[in-house]
Coordinates of C-alpha atoms and ligand atoms in Angstrom, one line a residue:
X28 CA 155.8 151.9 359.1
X29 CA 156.9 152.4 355.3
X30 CA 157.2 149.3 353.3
X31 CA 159.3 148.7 350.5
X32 CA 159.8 147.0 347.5
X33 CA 162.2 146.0 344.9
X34 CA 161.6 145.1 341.5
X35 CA 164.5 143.0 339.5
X36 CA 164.1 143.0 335.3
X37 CA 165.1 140.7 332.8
X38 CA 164.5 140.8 329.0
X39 CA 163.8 143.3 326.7
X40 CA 162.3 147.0 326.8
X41 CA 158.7 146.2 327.0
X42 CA 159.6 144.0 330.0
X43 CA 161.5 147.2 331.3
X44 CA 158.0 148.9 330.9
X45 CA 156.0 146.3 332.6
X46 CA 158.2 147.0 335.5
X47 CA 157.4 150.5 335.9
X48 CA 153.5 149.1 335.8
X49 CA 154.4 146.8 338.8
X50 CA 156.2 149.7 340.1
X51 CA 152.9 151.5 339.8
X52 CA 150.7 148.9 340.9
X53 CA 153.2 148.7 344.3
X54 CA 153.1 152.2 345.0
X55 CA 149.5 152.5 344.7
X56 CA 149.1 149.6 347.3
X57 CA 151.5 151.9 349.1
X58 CA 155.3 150.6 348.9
X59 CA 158.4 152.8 348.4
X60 CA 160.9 151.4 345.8
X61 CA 164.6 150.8 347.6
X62 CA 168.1 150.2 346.1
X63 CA 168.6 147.2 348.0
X64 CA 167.0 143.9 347.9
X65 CA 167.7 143.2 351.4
X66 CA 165.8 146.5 352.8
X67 CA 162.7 144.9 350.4
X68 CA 159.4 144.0 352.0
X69 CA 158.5 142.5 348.7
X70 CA 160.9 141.6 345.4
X71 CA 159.5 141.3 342.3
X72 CA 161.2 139.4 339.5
X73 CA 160.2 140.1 336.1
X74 CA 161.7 137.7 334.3
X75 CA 162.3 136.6 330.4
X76 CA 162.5 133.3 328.4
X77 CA 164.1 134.2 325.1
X78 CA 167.6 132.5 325.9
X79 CA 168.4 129.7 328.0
X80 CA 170.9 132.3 329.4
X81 CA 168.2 135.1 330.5
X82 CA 166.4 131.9 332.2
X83 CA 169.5 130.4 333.4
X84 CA 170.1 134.3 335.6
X85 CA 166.6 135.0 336.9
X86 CA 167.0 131.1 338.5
X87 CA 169.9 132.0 340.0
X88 CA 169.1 135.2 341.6
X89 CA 166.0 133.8 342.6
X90 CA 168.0 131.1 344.3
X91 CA 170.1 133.3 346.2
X92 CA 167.0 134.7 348.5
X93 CA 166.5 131.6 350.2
X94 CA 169.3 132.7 353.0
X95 CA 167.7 136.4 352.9
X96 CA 164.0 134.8 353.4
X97 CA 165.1 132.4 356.2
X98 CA 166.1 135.0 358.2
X99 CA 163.2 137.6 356.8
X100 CA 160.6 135.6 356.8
X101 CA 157.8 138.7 355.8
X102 CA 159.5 139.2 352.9
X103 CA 157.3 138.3 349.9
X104 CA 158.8 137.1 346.8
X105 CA 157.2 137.2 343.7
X106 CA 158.1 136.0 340.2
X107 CA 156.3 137.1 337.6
X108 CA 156.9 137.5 333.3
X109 CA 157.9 135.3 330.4
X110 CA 159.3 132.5 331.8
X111 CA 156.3 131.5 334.9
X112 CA 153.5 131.8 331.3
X113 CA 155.9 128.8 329.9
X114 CA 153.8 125.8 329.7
X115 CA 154.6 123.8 333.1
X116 CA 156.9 126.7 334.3
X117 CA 155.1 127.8 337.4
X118 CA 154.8 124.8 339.2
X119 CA 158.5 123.4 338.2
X120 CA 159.3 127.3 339.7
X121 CA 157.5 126.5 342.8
X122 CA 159.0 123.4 343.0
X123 CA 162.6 124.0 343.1
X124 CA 162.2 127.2 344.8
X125 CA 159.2 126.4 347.6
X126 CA 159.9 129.7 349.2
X127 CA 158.7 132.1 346.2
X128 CA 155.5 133.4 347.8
X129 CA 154.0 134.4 344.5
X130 CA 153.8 133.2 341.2
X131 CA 152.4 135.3 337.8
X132 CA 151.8 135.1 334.3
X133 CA 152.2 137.9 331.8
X134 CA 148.7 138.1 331.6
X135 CA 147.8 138.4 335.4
X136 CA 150.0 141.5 335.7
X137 CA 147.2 143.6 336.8
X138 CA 146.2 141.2 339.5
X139 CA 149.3 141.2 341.0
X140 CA 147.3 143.2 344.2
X141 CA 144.9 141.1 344.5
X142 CA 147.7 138.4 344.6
X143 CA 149.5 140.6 347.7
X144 CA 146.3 140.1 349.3
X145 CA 145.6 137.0 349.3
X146 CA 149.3 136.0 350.2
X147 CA 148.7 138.2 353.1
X148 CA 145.8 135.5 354.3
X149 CA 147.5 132.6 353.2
X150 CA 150.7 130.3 354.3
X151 CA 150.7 128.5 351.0
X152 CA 151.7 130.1 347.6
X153 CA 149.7 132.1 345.5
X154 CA 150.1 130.8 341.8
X155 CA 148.2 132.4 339.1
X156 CA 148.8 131.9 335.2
X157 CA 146.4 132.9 333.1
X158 CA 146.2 130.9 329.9
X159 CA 144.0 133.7 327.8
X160 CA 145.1 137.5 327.0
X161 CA 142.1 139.1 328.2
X162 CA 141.4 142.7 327.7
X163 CA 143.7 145.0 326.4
X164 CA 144.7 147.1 329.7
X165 CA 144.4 151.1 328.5
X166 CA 144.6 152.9 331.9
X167 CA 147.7 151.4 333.2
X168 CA 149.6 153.9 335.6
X169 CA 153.4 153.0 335.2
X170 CA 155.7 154.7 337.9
X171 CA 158.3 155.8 335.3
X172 CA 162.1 155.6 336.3
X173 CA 163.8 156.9 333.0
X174 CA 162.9 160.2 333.2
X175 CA 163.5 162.0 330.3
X176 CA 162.1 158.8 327.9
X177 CA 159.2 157.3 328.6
X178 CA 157.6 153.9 326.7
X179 CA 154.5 154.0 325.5
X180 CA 152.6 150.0 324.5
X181 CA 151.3 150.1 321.6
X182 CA 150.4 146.4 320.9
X183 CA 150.5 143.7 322.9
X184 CA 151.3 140.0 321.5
X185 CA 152.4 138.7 318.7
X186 CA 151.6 136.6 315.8
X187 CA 154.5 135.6 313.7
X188 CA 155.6 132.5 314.8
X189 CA 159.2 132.8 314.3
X190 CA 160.2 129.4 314.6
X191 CA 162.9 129.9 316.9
X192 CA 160.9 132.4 318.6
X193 CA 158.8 131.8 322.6
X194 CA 157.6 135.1 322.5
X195 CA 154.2 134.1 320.7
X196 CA 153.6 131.4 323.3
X197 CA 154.3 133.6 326.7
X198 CA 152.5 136.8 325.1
X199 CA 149.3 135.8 323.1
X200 CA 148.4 137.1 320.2
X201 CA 148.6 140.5 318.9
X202 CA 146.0 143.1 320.2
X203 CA 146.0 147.1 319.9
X204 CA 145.4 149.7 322.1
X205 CA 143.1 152.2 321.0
X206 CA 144.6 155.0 319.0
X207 CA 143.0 157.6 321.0
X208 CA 144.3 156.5 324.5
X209 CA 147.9 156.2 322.7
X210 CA 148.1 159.5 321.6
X211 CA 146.7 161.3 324.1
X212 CA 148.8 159.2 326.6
X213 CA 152.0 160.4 324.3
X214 CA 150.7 164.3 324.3
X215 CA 150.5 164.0 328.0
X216 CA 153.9 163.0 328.4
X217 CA 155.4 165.7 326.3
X218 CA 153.1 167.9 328.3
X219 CA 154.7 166.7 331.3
X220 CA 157.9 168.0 330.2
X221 CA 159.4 163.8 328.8
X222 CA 161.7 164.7 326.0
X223 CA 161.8 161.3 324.4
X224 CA 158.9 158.2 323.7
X225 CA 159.5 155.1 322.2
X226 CA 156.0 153.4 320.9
X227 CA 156.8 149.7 322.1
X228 CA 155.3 146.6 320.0
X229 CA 156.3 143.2 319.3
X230 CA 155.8 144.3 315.2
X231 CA 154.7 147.9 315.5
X232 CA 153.9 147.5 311.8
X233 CA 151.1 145.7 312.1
X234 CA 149.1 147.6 314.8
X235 CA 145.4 148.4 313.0
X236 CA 143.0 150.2 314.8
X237 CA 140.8 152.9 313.5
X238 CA 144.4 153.5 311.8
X239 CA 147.3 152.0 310.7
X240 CA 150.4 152.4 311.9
X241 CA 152.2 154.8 310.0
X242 CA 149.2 157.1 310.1
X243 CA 149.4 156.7 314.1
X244 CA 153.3 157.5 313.8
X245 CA 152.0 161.0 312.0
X246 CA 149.5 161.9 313.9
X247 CA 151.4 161.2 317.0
X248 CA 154.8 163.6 315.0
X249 CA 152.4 166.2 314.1
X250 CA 153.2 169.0 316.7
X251 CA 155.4 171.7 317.4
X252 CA 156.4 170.6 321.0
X253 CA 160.3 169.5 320.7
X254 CA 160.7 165.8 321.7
X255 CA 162.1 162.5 319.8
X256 CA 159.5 159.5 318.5
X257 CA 161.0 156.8 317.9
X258 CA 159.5 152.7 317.6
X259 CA 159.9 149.2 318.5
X260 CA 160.2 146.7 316.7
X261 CA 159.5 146.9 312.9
X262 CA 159.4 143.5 311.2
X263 CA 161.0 143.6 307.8
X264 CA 157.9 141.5 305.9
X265 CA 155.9 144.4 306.9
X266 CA 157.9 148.0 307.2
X267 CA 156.5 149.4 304.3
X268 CA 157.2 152.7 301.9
X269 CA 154.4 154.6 303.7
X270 CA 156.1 154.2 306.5
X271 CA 159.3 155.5 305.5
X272 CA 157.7 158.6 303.9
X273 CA 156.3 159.2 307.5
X274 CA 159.4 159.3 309.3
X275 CA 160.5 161.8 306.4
X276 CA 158.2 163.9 307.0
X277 CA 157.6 164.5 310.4
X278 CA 161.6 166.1 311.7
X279 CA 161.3 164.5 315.7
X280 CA 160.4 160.8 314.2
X281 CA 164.4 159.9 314.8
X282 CA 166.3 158.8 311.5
X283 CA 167.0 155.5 313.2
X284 CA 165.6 152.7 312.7
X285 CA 165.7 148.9 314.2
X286 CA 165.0 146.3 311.7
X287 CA 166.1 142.8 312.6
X288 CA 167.3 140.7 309.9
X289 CA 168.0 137.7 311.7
X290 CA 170.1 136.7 308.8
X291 CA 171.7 137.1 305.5
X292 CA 170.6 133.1 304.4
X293 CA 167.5 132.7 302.1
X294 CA 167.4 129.1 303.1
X295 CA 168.0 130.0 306.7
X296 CA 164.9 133.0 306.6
X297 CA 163.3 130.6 304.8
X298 CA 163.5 127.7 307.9
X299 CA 162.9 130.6 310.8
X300 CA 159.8 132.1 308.7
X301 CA 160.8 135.2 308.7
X302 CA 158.4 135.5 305.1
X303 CA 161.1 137.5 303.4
X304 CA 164.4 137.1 301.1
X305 CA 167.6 138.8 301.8
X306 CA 166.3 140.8 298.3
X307 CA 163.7 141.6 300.1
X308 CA 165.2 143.4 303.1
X309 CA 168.1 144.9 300.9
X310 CA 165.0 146.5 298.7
X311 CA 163.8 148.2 301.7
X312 CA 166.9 149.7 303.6
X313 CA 167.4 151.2 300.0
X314 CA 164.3 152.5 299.6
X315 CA 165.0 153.9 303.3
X316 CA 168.4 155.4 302.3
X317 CA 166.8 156.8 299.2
X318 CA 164.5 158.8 301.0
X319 CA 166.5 159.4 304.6
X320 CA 169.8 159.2 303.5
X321 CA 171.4 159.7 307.3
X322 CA 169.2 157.2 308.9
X323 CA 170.9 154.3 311.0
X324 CA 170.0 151.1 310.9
X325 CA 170.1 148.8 313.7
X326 CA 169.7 144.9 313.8
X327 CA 169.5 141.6 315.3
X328 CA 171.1 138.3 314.0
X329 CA 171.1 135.1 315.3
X330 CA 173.7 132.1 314.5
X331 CA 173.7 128.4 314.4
X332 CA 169.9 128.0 313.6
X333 CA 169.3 124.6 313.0
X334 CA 170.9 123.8 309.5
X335 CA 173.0 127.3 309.3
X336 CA 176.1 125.6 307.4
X337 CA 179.0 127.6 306.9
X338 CA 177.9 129.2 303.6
X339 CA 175.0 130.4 305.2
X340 CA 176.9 131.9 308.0
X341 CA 179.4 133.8 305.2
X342 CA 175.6 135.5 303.9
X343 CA 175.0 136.9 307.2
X344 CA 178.3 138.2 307.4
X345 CA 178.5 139.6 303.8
X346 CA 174.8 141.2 304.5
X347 CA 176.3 143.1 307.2
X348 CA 179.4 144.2 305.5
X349 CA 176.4 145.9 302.7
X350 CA 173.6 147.1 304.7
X351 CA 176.6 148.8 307.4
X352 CA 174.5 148.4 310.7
X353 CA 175.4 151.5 313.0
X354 CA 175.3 148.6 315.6
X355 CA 173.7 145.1 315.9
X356 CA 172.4 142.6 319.1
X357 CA 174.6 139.1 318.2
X358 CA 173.1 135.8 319.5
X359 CA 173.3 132.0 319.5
X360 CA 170.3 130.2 319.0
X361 CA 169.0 129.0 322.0
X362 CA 166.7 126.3 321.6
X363 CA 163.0 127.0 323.1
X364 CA 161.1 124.2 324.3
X365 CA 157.8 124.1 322.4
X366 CA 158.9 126.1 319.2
X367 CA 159.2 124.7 315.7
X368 CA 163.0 125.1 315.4
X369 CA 163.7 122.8 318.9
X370 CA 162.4 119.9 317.2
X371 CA 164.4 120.6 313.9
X372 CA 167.2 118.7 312.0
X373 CA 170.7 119.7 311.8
X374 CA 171.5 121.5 315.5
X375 CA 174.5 123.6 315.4
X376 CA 177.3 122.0 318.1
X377 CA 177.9 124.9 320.3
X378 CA 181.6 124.9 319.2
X379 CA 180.7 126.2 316.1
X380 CA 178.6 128.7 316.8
X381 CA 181.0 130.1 319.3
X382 CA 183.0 130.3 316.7
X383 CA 180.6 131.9 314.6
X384 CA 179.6 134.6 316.9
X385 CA 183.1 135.6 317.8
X386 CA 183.7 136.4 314.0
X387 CA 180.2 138.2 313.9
X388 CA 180.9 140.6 317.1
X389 CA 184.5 141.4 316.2
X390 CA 182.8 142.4 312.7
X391 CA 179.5 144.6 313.9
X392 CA 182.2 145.9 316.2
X393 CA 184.9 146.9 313.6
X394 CA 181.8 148.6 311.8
X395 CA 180.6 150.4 314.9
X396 CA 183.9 151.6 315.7
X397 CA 184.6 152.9 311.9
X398 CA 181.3 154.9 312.0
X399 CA 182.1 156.3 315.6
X400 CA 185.6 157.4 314.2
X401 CA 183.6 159.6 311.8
X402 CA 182.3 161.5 314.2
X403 CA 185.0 162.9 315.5
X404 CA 185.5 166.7 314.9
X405 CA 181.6 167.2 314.3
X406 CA 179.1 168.8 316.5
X407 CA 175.8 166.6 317.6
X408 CA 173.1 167.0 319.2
X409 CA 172.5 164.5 322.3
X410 CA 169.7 164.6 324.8
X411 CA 171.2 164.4 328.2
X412 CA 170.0 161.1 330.2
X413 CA 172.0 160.5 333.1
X414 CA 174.7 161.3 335.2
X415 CA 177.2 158.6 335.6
X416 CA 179.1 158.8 338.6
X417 CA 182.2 156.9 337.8
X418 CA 183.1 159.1 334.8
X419 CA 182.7 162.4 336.6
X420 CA 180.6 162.8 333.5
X421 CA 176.5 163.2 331.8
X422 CA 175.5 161.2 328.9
X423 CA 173.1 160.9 326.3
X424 CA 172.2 159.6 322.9
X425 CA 171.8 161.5 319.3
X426 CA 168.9 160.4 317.2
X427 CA 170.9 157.9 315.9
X428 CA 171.2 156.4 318.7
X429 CA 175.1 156.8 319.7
X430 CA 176.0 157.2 323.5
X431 CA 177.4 160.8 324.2
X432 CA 179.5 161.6 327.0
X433 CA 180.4 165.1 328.4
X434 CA 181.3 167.1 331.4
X435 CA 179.3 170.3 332.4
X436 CA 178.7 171.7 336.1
X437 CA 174.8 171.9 335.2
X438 CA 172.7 169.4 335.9
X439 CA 171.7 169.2 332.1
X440 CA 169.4 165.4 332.5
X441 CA 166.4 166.3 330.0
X442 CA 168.1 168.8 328.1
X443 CA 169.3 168.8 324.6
X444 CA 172.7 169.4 324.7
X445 CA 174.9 170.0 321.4
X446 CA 178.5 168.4 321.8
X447 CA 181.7 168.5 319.8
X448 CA 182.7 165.3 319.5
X449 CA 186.7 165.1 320.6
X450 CA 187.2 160.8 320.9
X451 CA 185.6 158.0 319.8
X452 CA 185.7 154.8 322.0
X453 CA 184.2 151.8 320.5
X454 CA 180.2 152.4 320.6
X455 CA 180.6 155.7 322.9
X456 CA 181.3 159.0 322.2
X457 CA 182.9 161.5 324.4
X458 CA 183.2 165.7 323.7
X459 CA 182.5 169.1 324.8
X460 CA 179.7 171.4 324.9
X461 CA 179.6 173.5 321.8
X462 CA 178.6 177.1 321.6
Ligands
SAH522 N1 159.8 141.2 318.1 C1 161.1 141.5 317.8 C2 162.1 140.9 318.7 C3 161.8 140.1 319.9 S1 163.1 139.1 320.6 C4 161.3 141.1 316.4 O1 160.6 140.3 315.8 O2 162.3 141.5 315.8 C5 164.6 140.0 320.3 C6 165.6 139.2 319.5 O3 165.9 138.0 320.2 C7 165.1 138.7 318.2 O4 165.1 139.6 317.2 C8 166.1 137.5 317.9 O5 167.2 138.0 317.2 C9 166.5 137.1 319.3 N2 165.9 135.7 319.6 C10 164.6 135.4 319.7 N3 164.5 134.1 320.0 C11 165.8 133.6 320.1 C12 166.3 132.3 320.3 N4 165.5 131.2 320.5 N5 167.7 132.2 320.3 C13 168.5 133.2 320.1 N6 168.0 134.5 319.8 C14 166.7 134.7 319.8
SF4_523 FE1 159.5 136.5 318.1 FE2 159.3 136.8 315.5 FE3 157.3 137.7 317.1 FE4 159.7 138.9 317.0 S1 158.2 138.7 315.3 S2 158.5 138.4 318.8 S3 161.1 137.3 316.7 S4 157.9 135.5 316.8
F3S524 FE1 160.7 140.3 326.2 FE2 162.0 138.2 327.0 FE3 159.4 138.2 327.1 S1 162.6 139.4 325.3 S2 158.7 139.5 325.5 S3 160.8 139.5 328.2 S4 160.7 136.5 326.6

């Protein structure tokens, strides 16, 4: 009888990635993926720490199986990611929810078989957190589900120490893959007919192998084969000129680029250690503009950091009104547990920082909105990526980044479509087929 599993993902992209590796890992132990968790023989949760509020959902959705597992008592659930490789996580998990079968830490992801296994032989619960990264994992054999863009790890880990930041502690330090098994990994996927890769990395700028980054970014551009490059995430301190000339040269390296600022403070950088100045950034997007005049930028900021007083908050504001994000992710702090900014002075009361993110949105927003409005009347070209059934209509993205929407009676998912653009909502875009 054919089993089935279901795999639920929080957090960011190279979470979203690490899904398709447990989707791989599943369907090589012989599961079928289903829509629903109820029809699931086994759930997986891949779940995220960076906000209290990411936590906060994977708990509850966790919580809501123990009716479906009462009454399917088979069923294996499994929680697995960022927030079980917390220090103490796993057995508070298995605590308060007694019922999850299996329990896994970001580094035990290729285990998670032999975990199946032994749940199989055993009544009791199968925890398994791995304190050390062990070895970097080079033939993983994701099941991908975004046809026609595909992620491709690059690093693993990270070693900044933001001091807001968990990610350091639940991922280990940085490690490369080999620069060989990238590209021919990426060449493979092209081959395959993928129209799209992003190379995936805590800090892409600081992969080093037998090369650096912005050499890997070249040789991985230099083809004829028509397909999109693009990279995440560049850390200001280290996105260097070299790097810029790259994407310059090479014409399917997209002119978009995410570089998060965190924000416009000195004083605030300063207390995150972020190890640059607003200068600093403002140098670089100019040098960037300079050289790739068209190229978006794209952000992060964070308010009520420990200490952010208003003046602070005004620089962050003010920094987006000059660098003109084509969009930005907003945030309140959250306060980490075992991170140098929890045990800081001066914690933001929530009131104000609600305040303070509801006058950042509505201003990335009014920004977003303005560039979208410029679009109007001009022709784009958008790689189809889905079909969304609500509008009636397909969508994809430019290089830039910007959401496309358009009707045709062709199934056009993995084509590159050009559009002319006839309304801007908001972020989206919506048009015609040209030609
Ligand atoms: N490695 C990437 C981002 C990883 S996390 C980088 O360095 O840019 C994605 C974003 O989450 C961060 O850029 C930051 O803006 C936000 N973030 C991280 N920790 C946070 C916290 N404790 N509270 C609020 N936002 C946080
Ligand atoms: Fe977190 Fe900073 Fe590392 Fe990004 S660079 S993952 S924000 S510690
Ligand atoms: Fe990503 Fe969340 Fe982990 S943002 S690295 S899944 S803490």
């Amino acid at each position: 009888m054919e089993k089935f599993y279901h795999i639920v993902t929080y957090g960011c992209q190279m979470n979203v990635h690490e899904s398709e590796k447990i989707a791989g890992i599943l369907s090589g132990l012989g599961y079928v993926g289903c829509d629903r968790i109820e029809d699931a023989d086994i759930v997986v949760f891949n779940t995220c720490c960076i906000r209290e509020n990411a936590e906060n959902h994977a708990f509850g959705n966790i919580g809501m199986l123990k009716k479906l597992k009462q009454s399917k008592k088979d069923m294996i659930i499994a929680v697995g990611g960022c927030l079980t490789q917390q220090m103490g996580r796993a057995e508070d998990l298995h605590e308060k929810f007694p019922y999850v079968d299996i329990i896994f830490g970001t580094h035990n992801l290729h285990s998670l078989g032999d975990l199946i296994c032994r749940k199989l032989k055993s009544r009791k619960a199968v925890i398994e957190i791995e304190e050390s990264e062990g070895a970097v994992c080079e033939d993983d054999k994701p099941l991908r589900t975004s046809y026609p863009n595909a992620w491709v790890n690059i690093m693993y880990g990270c070693n900044n120490f933001c001091s807001y930041c968990i990610v350091p502690y639940v991922r280990g330090r940085e490690r490369s893959r080999r620069s060989e098994n990238i590209i021919r990994e990426v060449r493979s996927l092209v081959d395959e007919g993928y129209k799209e890769i992003t190379l995936l990395g805590q800090n892409v700028n600081s992969y080093r192998d037998d090369m650096s980054f912005p050499e890997l970014l070249a040789k991985i551009a230099d083809t004829d084969a028509k397909f999109r490059l693009r990279f995440m995430t560049s850390h200001p301190k280290d996105f260097s000129r070299e790097l810029v000339e790259v994407m310059a040269s090479y014409p399917n390296i997209c002119h978009c680029l995410h570089l998060p600022v965190q924000s416009g403070s000195n004083a605030v950088l300063a207390a995150m250690n972020r190890r640059y100045t607003v200068e600093q950034y403002l140098e670089k997007v100019e040098y960037l503009r300079s050289r790739i005049p068209d190229c978006a930028i794209t952000t992060d900021l964070i308010v009520g950091f420990p200490g952010e007083t208003d003046a602070d908050f005004e620089a962050t504001c003010d920094l987006v009104g000059k660098v003109g994000f084509a969009s930005a992710f907003t945030f309140v702090y959250s306060k980490r547990t075992g991170t140098k900014a929890a045990s800081m002075p001066g914690q933001v009361p929530e009131e104000v920082s609600k305040e303070r993110i509801i006058r950042l949105v509505d201003l990335v927003n009014s920004q977003t909105r303005e560039l979208s409005k410029g679009y109007v009347g001009r022709t784009i070209e958008i790689l189809c990526e889905d079909y969304d059934k609500k509008r009636g209509m397909y969508l994809g993205r430019d290089e830039y980044g910007r959401m496309g929407y358009f009707a045709s009676n062709k199934d056009l998912v993995g084509s590159f479509v050009k559009i002319k653009v006839e309304q801007a909502n908001g972020v989206s875009l919506t048009g015609s087929i040209a030609e």
